[in-house]
Amino acid sequence: MIFLKTLEQTSILLIFIFVGYFLRKREIITQSGKKVLAGLLVNLFSPCYAIASLSTQLSIDKVSDYLVYFLAGIALAIVLVFVALPFAKWLGGNKLQRNILKYALAFANIGYFGYPVVGAAFGE
């Protein structure tokens, strides 16, 4: 059930990505329009979404219902850190580049893409 909901939301987001690509490729959205949309996303929509998602009632039932997911997330984060270390070293570069690679490989950036999928899969 969660897989289908996640697949549905991911498909919708991919459609948005392709529509955005098409609009930019056809220059319907100009470079300045792209900057305006990115600014709205970062400065308005993402904070509003974060506030809305964090303004829910927290109860013991909710905590116990999602405890397994929370612990699995922590375990996955720890595993990803240990996987990222050798990969960053293998990919090379100077120390700053390796540190950036470690962070990028270990911690997913779900700010734009993941929040809507997680919200749709698990509810608001």
mmCIF file of C-alpha atoms in Angstrom:
data_model
loop_
_atom_site.group_PDB
_atom_site.id
_atom_site.type_symbol
_atom_site.label_atom_id
_atom_site.label_comp_id
_atom_site.label_asym_id
_atom_site.label_seq_id
_atom_site.Cartn_x
_atom_site.Cartn_y
_atom_site.Cartn_z
ATOM 1 C CA MET A 1 0.000 0.000 0.000
ATOM 2 C CA ILE A 2 2.753 2.459 0.955
ATOM 3 C CA PHE A 3 4.728 1.417 -2.143
ATOM 4 C CA LEU A 4 1.838 2.273 -4.458
ATOM 5 C CA LYS A 5 1.252 5.612 -2.759
ATOM 6 C CA THR A 6 4.964 6.431 -2.962
ATOM 7 C CA LEU A 7 5.064 5.362 -6.616
ATOM 8 C CA GLU A 8 2.038 7.549 -7.360
ATOM 9 C CA GLN A 9 3.551 10.614 -5.709
ATOM 10 C CA THR A 10 6.942 10.020 -7.299
ATOM 11 C CA SER A 11 5.282 9.742 -10.704
ATOM 12 C CA ILE A 12 3.497 13.052 -10.165
ATOM 13 C CA LEU A 13 6.763 14.724 -9.181
ATOM 14 C CA LEU A 14 8.515 13.277 -12.232
ATOM 15 C CA ILE A 15 5.750 14.669 -14.434
ATOM 16 C CA PHE A 16 6.326 18.095 -12.852
ATOM 17 C CA ILE A 17 10.052 17.768 -13.495
ATOM 18 C CA PHE A 18 9.498 16.898 -17.168
ATOM 19 C CA VAL A 19 6.977 19.718 -17.599
ATOM 20 C CA GLY A 20 9.475 22.135 -16.039
ATOM 21 C CA TYR A 21 12.222 20.842 -18.307
ATOM 22 C CA PHE A 22 9.965 21.236 -21.354
ATOM 23 C CA LEU A 23 8.926 24.767 -20.343
ATOM 24 C CA ARG A 24 12.549 25.795 -19.810
ATOM 25 C CA LYS A 25 13.756 24.109 -23.001
ATOM 26 C CA ARG A 26 11.096 25.958 -25.032
ATOM 27 C CA GLU A 27 12.069 29.154 -23.181
ATOM 28 C CA ILE A 28 8.537 29.594 -21.879
ATOM 29 C CA ILE A 29 10.194 30.004 -18.486
ATOM 30 C CA THR A 30 13.158 32.335 -18.870
ATOM 31 C CA GLN A 31 16.318 32.396 -16.773
ATOM 32 C CA SER A 32 14.902 35.210 -14.636
ATOM 33 C CA GLY A 33 11.647 33.280 -14.227
ATOM 34 C CA LYS A 34 13.651 30.263 -13.110
ATOM 35 C CA LYS A 35 15.321 32.362 -10.402
ATOM 36 C CA VAL A 36 11.946 33.673 -9.221
ATOM 37 C CA LEU A 37 10.491 30.146 -9.011
ATOM 38 C CA ALA A 38 13.545 28.839 -7.150
ATOM 39 C CA GLY A 39 13.351 31.789 -4.748
ATOM 40 C CA LEU A 40 9.671 31.124 -4.081
ATOM 41 C CA LEU A 41 10.379 27.465 -3.465
ATOM 42 C CA VAL A 42 13.236 28.078 -1.045
ATOM 43 C CA ASN A 43 11.905 31.166 0.730
ATOM 44 C CA LEU A 44 8.143 30.571 0.766
ATOM 45 C CA PHE A 45 6.915 27.083 -0.104
ATOM 46 C CA SER A 46 9.495 24.978 1.763
ATOM 47 C CA PRO A 47 9.215 26.936 5.046
ATOM 48 C CA CYS A 48 5.416 26.872 4.819
ATOM 49 C CA TYR A 49 5.475 23.128 4.229
ATOM 50 C CA ALA A 50 7.874 22.603 7.148
ATOM 51 C CA ILE A 51 5.707 24.657 9.494
ATOM 52 C CA ALA A 52 2.552 22.851 8.370
ATOM 53 C CA SER A 53 4.125 19.416 8.792
ATOM 54 C CA LEU A 54 5.546 20.255 12.220
ATOM 55 C CA SER A 55 2.334 21.782 13.563
ATOM 56 C CA THR A 56 0.582 18.496 14.272
ATOM 57 C CA GLN A 57 -0.535 17.102 17.590
ATOM 58 C CA LEU A 58 2.032 14.698 19.010
ATOM 59 C CA SER A 59 0.770 11.797 21.066
ATOM 60 C CA ILE A 60 2.218 8.625 22.539
ATOM 61 C CA ASP A 61 0.206 6.624 20.002
ATOM 62 C CA LYS A 62 1.781 8.480 17.085
ATOM 63 C CA VAL A 63 5.263 8.085 18.538
ATOM 64 C CA SER A 64 4.781 4.360 19.105
ATOM 65 C CA ASP A 65 3.253 3.889 15.635
ATOM 66 C CA TYR A 66 6.265 5.438 13.903
ATOM 67 C CA LEU A 67 8.995 4.288 16.294
ATOM 68 C CA VAL A 68 10.037 1.446 13.981
ATOM 69 C CA TYR A 69 10.384 3.859 11.044
ATOM 70 C CA PHE A 70 12.330 6.298 13.206
ATOM 71 C CA LEU A 71 14.763 3.617 14.399
ATOM 72 C CA ALA A 72 15.134 2.267 10.850
ATOM 73 C CA GLY A 73 15.949 5.789 9.670
ATOM 74 C CA ILE A 74 18.621 6.180 12.330
ATOM 75 C CA ALA A 75 20.107 2.786 11.449
ATOM 76 C CA LEU A 76 20.115 3.659 7.745
ATOM 77 C CA ALA A 77 21.800 7.008 8.442
ATOM 78 C CA ILE A 78 24.551 5.266 10.404
ATOM 79 C CA VAL A 79 25.057 2.688 7.640
ATOM 80 C CA LEU A 80 25.173 5.447 5.006
ATOM 81 C CA VAL A 81 27.872 7.298 6.915
ATOM 82 C CA PHE A 82 30.061 4.191 6.924
ATOM 83 C CA VAL A 83 29.343 3.548 3.242
ATOM 84 C CA ALA A 84 30.079 7.183 2.307
ATOM 85 C CA LEU A 85 33.546 7.232 3.887
ATOM 86 C CA PRO A 86 35.252 4.792 1.502
ATOM 87 C CA PHE A 87 33.304 6.054 -1.517
ATOM 88 C CA ALA A 88 34.412 9.635 -0.903
ATOM 89 C CA LYS A 89 37.996 8.496 -0.548
ATOM 90 C CA TRP A 90 37.703 6.407 -3.722
ATOM 91 C CA LEU A 91 36.210 9.295 -5.717
ATOM 92 C CA GLY A 92 39.202 11.406 -4.719
ATOM 93 C CA GLY A 93 39.807 15.103 -4.877
ATOM 94 C CA ASN A 94 41.186 17.413 -2.241
ATOM 95 C CA LYS A 95 40.113 17.290 1.410
ATOM 96 C CA LEU A 96 37.280 19.807 0.948
ATOM 97 C CA GLN A 97 35.882 17.891 -2.027
ATOM 98 C CA ARG A 98 36.070 14.595 -0.126
ATOM 99 C CA ASN A 99 34.247 16.131 2.849
ATOM 100 C CA ILE A 100 31.522 17.460 0.566
ATOM 101 C CA LEU A 101 31.226 14.023 -1.042
ATOM 102 C CA LYS A 102 30.984 12.350 2.369
ATOM 103 C CA TYR A 103 28.127 14.620 3.346
ATOM 104 C CA ALA A 104 26.338 14.328 0.000
ATOM 105 C CA LEU A 105 26.592 10.541 -0.010
ATOM 106 C CA ALA A 106 25.594 10.073 3.623
ATOM 107 C CA PHE A 107 22.706 12.505 3.985
ATOM 108 C CA ALA A 108 20.008 12.631 1.354
ATOM 109 C CA ASN A 109 18.684 16.020 0.296
ATOM 110 C CA ILE A 110 14.973 15.444 0.454
ATOM 111 C CA GLY A 111 14.049 19.093 0.714
ATOM 112 C CA TYR A 112 12.537 19.469 -2.727
ATOM 113 C CA PHE A 113 11.661 15.939 -3.705
ATOM 114 C CA GLY A 114 11.270 13.812 -0.607
ATOM 115 C CA TYR A 115 8.961 15.843 1.614
ATOM 116 C CA PRO A 116 5.935 15.535 -0.664
ATOM 117 C CA VAL A 117 6.546 11.806 -1.164
ATOM 118 C CA VAL A 118 6.945 11.154 2.570
ATOM 119 C CA GLY A 119 3.920 13.356 3.323
ATOM 120 C CA ALA A 120 1.801 11.490 0.814
ATOM 121 C CA ALA A 121 2.945 8.067 1.984
ATOM 122 C CA PHE A 122 2.573 8.634 5.715
ATOM 123 C CA GLY A 123 0.039 11.453 5.812
ATOM 124 C CA GLU A 124 0.300 14.942 7.169
#
